[in-house]
Short mmCIF file of C-alpha atoms and ligand atoms in Angstrom, two decimals:
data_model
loop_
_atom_site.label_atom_id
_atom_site.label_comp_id
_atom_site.label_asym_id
_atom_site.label_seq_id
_atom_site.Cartn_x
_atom_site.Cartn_y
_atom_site.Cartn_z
CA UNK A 1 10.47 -16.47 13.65
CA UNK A 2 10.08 -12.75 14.44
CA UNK A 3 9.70 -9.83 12.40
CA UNK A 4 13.46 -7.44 12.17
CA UNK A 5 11.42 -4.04 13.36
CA UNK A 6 9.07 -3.00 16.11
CA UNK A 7 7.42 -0.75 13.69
CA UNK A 8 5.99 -0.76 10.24
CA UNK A 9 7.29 2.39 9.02
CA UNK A 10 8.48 1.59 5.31
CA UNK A 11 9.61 -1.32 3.21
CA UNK A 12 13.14 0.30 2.76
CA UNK A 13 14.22 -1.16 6.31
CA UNK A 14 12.48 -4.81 5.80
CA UNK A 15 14.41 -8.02 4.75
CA UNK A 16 13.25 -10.47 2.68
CA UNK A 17 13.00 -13.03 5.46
CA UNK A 18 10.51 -10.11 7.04
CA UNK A 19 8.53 -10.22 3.58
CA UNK A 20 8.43 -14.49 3.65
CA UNK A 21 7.05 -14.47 7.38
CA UNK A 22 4.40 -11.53 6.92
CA UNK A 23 3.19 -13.44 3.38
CA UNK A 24 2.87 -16.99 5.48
CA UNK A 25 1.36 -15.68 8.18
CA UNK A 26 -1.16 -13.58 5.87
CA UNK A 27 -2.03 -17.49 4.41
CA UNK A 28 -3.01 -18.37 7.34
CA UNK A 29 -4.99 -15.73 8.24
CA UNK A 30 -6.54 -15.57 4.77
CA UNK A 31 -7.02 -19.74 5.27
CA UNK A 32 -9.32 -18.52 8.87
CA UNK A 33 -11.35 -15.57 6.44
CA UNK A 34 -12.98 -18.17 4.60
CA UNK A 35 -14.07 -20.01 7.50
CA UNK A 36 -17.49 -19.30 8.50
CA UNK A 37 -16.54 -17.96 11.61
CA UNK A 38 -13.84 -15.60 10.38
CA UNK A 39 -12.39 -14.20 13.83
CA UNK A 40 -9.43 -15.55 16.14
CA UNK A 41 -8.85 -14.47 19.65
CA UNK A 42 -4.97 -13.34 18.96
CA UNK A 43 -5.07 -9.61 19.52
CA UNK A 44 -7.70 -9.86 22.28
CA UNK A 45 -5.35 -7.95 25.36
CA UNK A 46 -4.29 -5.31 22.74
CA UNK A 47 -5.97 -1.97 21.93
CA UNK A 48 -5.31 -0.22 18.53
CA UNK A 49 -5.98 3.29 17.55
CA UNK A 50 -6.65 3.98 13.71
CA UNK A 51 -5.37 7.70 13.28
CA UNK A 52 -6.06 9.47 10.12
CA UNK A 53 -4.65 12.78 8.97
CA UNK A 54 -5.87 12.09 5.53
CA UNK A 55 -8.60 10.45 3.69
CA UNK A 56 -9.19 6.82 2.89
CA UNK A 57 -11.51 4.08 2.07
CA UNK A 58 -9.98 0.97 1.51
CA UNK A 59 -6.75 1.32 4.00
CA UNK A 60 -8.81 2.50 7.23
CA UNK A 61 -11.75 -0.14 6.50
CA UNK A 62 -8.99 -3.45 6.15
CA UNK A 63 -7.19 -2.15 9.34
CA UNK A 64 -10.30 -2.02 11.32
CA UNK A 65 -11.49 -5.08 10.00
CA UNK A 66 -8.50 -6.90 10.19
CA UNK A 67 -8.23 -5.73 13.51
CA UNK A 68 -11.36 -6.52 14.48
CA UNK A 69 -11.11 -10.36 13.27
CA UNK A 70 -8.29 -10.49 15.95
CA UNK A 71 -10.42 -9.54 18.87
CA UNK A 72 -8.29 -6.66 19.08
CA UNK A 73 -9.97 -3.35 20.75
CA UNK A 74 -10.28 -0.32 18.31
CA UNK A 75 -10.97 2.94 18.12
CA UNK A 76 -10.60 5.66 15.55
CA UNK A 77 -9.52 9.19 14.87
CA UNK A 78 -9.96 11.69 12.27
CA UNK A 79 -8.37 14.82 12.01
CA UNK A 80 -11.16 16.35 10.26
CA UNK A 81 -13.80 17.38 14.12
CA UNK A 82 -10.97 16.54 16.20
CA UNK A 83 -8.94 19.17 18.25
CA UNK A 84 -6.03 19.13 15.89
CA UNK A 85 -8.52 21.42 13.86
CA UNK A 86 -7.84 24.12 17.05
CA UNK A 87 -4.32 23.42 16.62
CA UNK A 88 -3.32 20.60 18.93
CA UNK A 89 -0.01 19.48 17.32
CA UNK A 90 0.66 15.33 16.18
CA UNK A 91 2.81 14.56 19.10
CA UNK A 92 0.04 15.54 21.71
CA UNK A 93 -2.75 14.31 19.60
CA UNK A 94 -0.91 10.72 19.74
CA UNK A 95 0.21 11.02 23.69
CA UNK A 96 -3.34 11.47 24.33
CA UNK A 97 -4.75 8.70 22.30
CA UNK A 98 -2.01 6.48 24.38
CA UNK A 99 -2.83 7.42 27.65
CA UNK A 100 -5.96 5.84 27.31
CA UNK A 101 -3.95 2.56 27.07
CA UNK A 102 -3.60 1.57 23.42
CA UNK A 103 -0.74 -0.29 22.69
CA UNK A 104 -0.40 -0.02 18.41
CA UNK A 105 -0.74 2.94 16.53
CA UNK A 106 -1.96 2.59 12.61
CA UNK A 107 -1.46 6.65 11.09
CA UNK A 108 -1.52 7.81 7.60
CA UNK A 109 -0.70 11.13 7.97
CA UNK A 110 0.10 13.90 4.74
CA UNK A 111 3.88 14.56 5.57
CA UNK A 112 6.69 12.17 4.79
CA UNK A 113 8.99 11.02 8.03
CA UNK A 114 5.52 11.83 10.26
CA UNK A 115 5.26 8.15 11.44
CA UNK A 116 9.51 7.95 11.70
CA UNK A 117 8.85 10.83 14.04
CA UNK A 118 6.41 9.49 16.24
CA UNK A 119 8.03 6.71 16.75
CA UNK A 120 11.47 8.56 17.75
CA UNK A 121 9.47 10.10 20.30
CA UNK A 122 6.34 7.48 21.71
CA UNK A 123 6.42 4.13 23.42
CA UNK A 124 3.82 1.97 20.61
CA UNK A 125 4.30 -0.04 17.99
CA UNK A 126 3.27 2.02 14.84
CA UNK A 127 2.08 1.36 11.69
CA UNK A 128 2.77 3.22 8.10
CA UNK A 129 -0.69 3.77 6.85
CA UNK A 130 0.70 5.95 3.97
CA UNK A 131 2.79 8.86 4.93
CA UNK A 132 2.46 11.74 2.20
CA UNK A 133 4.59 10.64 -1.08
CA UNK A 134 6.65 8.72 0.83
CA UNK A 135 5.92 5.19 1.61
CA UNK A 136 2.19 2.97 1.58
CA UNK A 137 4.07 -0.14 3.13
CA UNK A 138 1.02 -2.14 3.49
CA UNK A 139 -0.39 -1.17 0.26
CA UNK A 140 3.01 -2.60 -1.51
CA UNK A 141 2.77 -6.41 0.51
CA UNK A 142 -0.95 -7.00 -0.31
CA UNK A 143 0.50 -6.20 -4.16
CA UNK A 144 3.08 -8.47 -3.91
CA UNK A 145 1.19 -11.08 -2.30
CA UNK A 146 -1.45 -10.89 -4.91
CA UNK A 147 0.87 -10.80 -7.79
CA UNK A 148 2.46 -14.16 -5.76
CA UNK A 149 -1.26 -15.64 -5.30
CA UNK A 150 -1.73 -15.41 -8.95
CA UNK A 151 1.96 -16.09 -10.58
CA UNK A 152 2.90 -18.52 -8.15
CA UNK A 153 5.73 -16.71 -6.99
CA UNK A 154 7.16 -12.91 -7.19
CA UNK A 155 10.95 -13.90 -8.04
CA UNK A 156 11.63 -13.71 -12.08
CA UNK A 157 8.35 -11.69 -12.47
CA UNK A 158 8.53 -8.64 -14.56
CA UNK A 159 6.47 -5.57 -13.06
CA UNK A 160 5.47 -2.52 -14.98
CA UNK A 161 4.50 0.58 -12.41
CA UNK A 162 2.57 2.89 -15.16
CA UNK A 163 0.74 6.53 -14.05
CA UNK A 164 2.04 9.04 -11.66
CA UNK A 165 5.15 8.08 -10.12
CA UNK A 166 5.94 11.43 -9.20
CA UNK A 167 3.23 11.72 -6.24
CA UNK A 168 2.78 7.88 -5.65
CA UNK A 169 3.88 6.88 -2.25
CA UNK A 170 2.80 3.32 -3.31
CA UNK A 171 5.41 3.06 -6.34
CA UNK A 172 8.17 3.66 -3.94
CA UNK A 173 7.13 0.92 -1.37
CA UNK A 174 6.26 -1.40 -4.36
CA UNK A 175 10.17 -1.21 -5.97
CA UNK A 176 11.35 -1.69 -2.58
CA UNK A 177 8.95 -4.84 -1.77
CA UNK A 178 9.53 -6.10 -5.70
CA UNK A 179 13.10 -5.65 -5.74
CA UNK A 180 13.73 -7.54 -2.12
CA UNK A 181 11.38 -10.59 -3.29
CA UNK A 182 13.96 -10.96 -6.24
CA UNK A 183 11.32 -9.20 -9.41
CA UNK A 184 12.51 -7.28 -11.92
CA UNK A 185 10.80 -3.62 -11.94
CA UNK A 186 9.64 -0.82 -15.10
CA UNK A 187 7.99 2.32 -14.10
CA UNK A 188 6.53 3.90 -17.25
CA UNK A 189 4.71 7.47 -17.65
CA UNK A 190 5.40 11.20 -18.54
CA UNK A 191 9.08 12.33 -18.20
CA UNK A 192 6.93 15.11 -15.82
CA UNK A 193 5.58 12.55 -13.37
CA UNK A 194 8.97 10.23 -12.68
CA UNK A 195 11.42 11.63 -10.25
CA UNK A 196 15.11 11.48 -12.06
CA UNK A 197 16.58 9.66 -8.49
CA UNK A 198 14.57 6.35 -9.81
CA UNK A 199 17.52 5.12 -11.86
CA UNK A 200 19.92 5.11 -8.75
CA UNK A 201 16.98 2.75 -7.62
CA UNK A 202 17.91 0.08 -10.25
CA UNK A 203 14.44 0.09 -11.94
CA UNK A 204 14.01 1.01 -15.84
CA UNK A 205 12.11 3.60 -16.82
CA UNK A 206 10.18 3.87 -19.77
CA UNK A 207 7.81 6.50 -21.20
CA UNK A 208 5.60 5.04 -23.35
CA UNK A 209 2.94 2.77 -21.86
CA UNK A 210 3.13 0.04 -25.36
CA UNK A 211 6.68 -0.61 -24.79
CA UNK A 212 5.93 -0.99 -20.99
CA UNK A 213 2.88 -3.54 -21.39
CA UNK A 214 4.90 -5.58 -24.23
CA UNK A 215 8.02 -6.05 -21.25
CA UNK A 216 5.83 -7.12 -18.01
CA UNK A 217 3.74 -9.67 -16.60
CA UNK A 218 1.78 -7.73 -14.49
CA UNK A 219 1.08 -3.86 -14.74
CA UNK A 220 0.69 -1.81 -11.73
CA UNK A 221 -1.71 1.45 -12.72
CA UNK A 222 -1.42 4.14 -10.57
CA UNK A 223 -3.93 7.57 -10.17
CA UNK A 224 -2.94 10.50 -11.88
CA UNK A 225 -3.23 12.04 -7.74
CA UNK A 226 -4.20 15.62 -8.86
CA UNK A 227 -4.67 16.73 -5.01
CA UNK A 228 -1.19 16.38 -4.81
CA UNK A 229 0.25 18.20 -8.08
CA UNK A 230 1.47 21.60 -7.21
CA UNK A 231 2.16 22.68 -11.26
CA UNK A 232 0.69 21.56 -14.88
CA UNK A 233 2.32 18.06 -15.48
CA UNK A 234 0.53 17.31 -18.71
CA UNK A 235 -1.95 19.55 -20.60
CA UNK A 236 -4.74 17.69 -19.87
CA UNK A 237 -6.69 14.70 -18.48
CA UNK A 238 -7.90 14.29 -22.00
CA UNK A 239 -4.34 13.86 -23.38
CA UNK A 240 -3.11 12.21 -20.12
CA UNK A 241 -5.62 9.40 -21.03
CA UNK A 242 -4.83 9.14 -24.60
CA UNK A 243 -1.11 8.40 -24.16
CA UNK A 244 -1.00 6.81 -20.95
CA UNK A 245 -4.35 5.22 -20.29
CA UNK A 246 -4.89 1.68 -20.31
CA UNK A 247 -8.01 0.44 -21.56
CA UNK A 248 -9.27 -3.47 -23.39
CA UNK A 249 -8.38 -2.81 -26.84
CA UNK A 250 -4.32 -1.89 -26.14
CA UNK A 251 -3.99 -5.24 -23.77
CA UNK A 252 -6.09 -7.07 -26.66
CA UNK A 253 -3.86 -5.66 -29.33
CA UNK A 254 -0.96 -7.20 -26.94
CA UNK A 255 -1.79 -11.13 -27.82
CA UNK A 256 -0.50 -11.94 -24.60
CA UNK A 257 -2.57 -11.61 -21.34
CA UNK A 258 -1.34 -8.93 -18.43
CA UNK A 259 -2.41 -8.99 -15.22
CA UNK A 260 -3.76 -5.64 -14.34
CA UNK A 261 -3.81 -4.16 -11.03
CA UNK A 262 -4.44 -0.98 -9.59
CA UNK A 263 -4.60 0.34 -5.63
CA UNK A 264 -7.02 2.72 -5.83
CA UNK A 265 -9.57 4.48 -6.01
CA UNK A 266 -9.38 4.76 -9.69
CA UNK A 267 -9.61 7.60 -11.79
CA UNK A 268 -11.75 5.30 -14.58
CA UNK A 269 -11.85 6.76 -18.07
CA UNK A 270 -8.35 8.54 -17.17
CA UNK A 271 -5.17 6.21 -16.36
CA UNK A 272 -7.76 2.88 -16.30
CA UNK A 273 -10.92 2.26 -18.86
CA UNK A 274 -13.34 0.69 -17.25
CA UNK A 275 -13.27 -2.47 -19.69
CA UNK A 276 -9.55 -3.35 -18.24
CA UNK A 277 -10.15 -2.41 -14.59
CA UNK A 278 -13.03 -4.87 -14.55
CA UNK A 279 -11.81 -6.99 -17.16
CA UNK A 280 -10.38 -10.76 -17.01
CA UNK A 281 -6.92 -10.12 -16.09
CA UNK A 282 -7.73 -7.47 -13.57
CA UNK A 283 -6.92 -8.35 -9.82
CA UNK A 284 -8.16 -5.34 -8.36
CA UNK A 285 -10.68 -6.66 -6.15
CA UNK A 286 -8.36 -9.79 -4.94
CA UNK A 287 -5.89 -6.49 -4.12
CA UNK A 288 -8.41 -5.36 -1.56
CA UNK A 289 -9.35 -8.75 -0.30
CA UNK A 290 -5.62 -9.70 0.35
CA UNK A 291 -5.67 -6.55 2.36
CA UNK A 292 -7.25 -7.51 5.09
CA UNK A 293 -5.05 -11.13 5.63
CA UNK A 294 -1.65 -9.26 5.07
CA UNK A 295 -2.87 -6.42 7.46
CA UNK A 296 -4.04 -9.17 9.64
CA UNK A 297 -0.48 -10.35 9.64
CA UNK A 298 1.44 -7.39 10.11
CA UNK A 299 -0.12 -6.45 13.26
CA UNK A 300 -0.51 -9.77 14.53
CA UNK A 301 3.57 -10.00 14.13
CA UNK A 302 4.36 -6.31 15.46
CA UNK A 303 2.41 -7.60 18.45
CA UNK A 304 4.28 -10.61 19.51
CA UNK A 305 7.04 -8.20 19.02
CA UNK A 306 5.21 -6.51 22.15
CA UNK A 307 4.35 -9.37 23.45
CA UNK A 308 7.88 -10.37 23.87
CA UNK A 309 9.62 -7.32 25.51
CA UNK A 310 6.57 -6.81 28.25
N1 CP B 1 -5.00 2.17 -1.74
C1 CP B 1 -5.33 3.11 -0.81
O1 CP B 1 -4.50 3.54 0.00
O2 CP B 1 -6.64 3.50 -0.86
P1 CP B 1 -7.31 4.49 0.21
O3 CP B 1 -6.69 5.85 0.00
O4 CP B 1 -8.78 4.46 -0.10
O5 CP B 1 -6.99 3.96 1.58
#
């Protein structure tokens, strides 16, 4: 079995059957991270450059990690004290990187279609790290595969994406991932922050975060991603967190549990109270350990693909 793409530039052009092999594999690989020696020699001929156009914690760390538990060799870039700050453009940044003989390319990069461009124009495999408000594929398989590590499975489940749709690149990549795996999908928040296309997407929408809880099994919280807001969605954090935030004593008041998730980093007090992000039914830190196998997996996979047509 072989993955449909060379890349990893969205979940819009993955099948199911893609989704299947890049959760087994990531059992695997999660079965070797709880050995005591957690590192396989897989990735050992291939050299992968980690190029960042925007900040991150959690994304950047679990691809170098994960890369580093295959043997693979690594090295990073920022953009922040590189040359693109004296105006080197992305296409030469990246044909320098690969004349030093790296083979996979993992970018996150602030404008949609970046990664779709590069690889249109470069000969490496290359990896979606998030690409503006576009897509976070990555982000949306280590959420399905947790919500399938806890549930059991994804198909049947009912998934409520609550916060700021509008700016998420990670709600996008989530319907896509849900929908494929066969779960049905809400996104819930301000009739400011949720793009009208979403119907055409077959997901119901919902603003009011009670009605959304009551209807799903597992609620996705997103930031309210104030970076990215170019106008006054709401009149204030204050007010955001009053209708929309999530805290212990609305999932209490629920008498069923939900399983709360969130990709971070979380805004707490504001769309999350601390008392449900660190609360029982939160799987936030499972989220981030996940990470690492499915990341594992999906550059394990693009580089058989490699592998194959050297
Ligand atoms: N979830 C996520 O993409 O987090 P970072 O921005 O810290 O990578």
């Amino acid at each position: 079995m072989s993955l449909s793409v060379n890349h990893l530039l969205g979940i819009k052009n993955l099948t199911a059957a893609d989704l299947q092999l890049i959760f087994e594999t990531a059992d695997k690989f999660k079965e070797v991270l709880n050995r005591p020696i957690r590192k396989v020699p897989s990735l050992r001929d291939i050299t992968i450059a980690n190029v960042f156009f925007e900040n991150s914690t959690r994304t950047r760390l679990s691809f170098e990690l994960a890369e580093k538990r295959l043997s693979a060799d690594v090295i990073n870039f920022s953009a922040s004290g590189s040359s693109v700050k004296k105006g080197e453009t992305l296409l030469d940044t990246v044909n320098n990187i690969l004349a030093m003989k790296v083979e996979m390319i993992v970018m996150r990069h602030a404008s949609p279609g970046a990664p779709h461009f590069l690889a249109k124009h470069i000969q490496a495999a290359i990896v979606n790290a998030g690409d503006g408000t576009h897509e976070h594929p990555t982000q949306a398989l280590l959420d399905a595969y947790s919500i399938r590590e806890k549930h059991g499975e994804v198909a049947g489940k009912k998934v409520a994406i609550i916060g700021d749709i509008s700016h998420s690149r990670v709600a996008l990549s989530n319907i896509y991932a849900l929908q494929k795996l066969g779960a049905e999908v809400m996104v819930c928040g301000p009739p400011t922050l949720i793009p009208r296309y979403l119907g055409q997407l077959g997901v119901q929408v919902s603003h009011q975060v009670r009605q959304a809880l009551q209807w799903c099994d597992v609620a996705n919280v997103l930031r309210i991603q104030l970076e990215r807001q170019q106008g006054k969605y709401f009149p204030s954090l204050r007010e955001y967190a009053l209708y929309y935030g999530i805290n212990k004593a609305l999932l209490d008041s629920l008498n069923r549990p939900v399983t709360i998730m969130h990709p971070g980093p979380i805004n707490r007090g504001v769309e999350l109270a601390s008392d449900a992000a660190d609360g029982e039914h939160s799987i936030i830190l499972d989220q981030v350990e996940n990470g690492v196998a499915i990341r594992m997996a999906v550059l394990y996979l693009l580089a058989e693909k490699i592998k194959s047509y050297n």
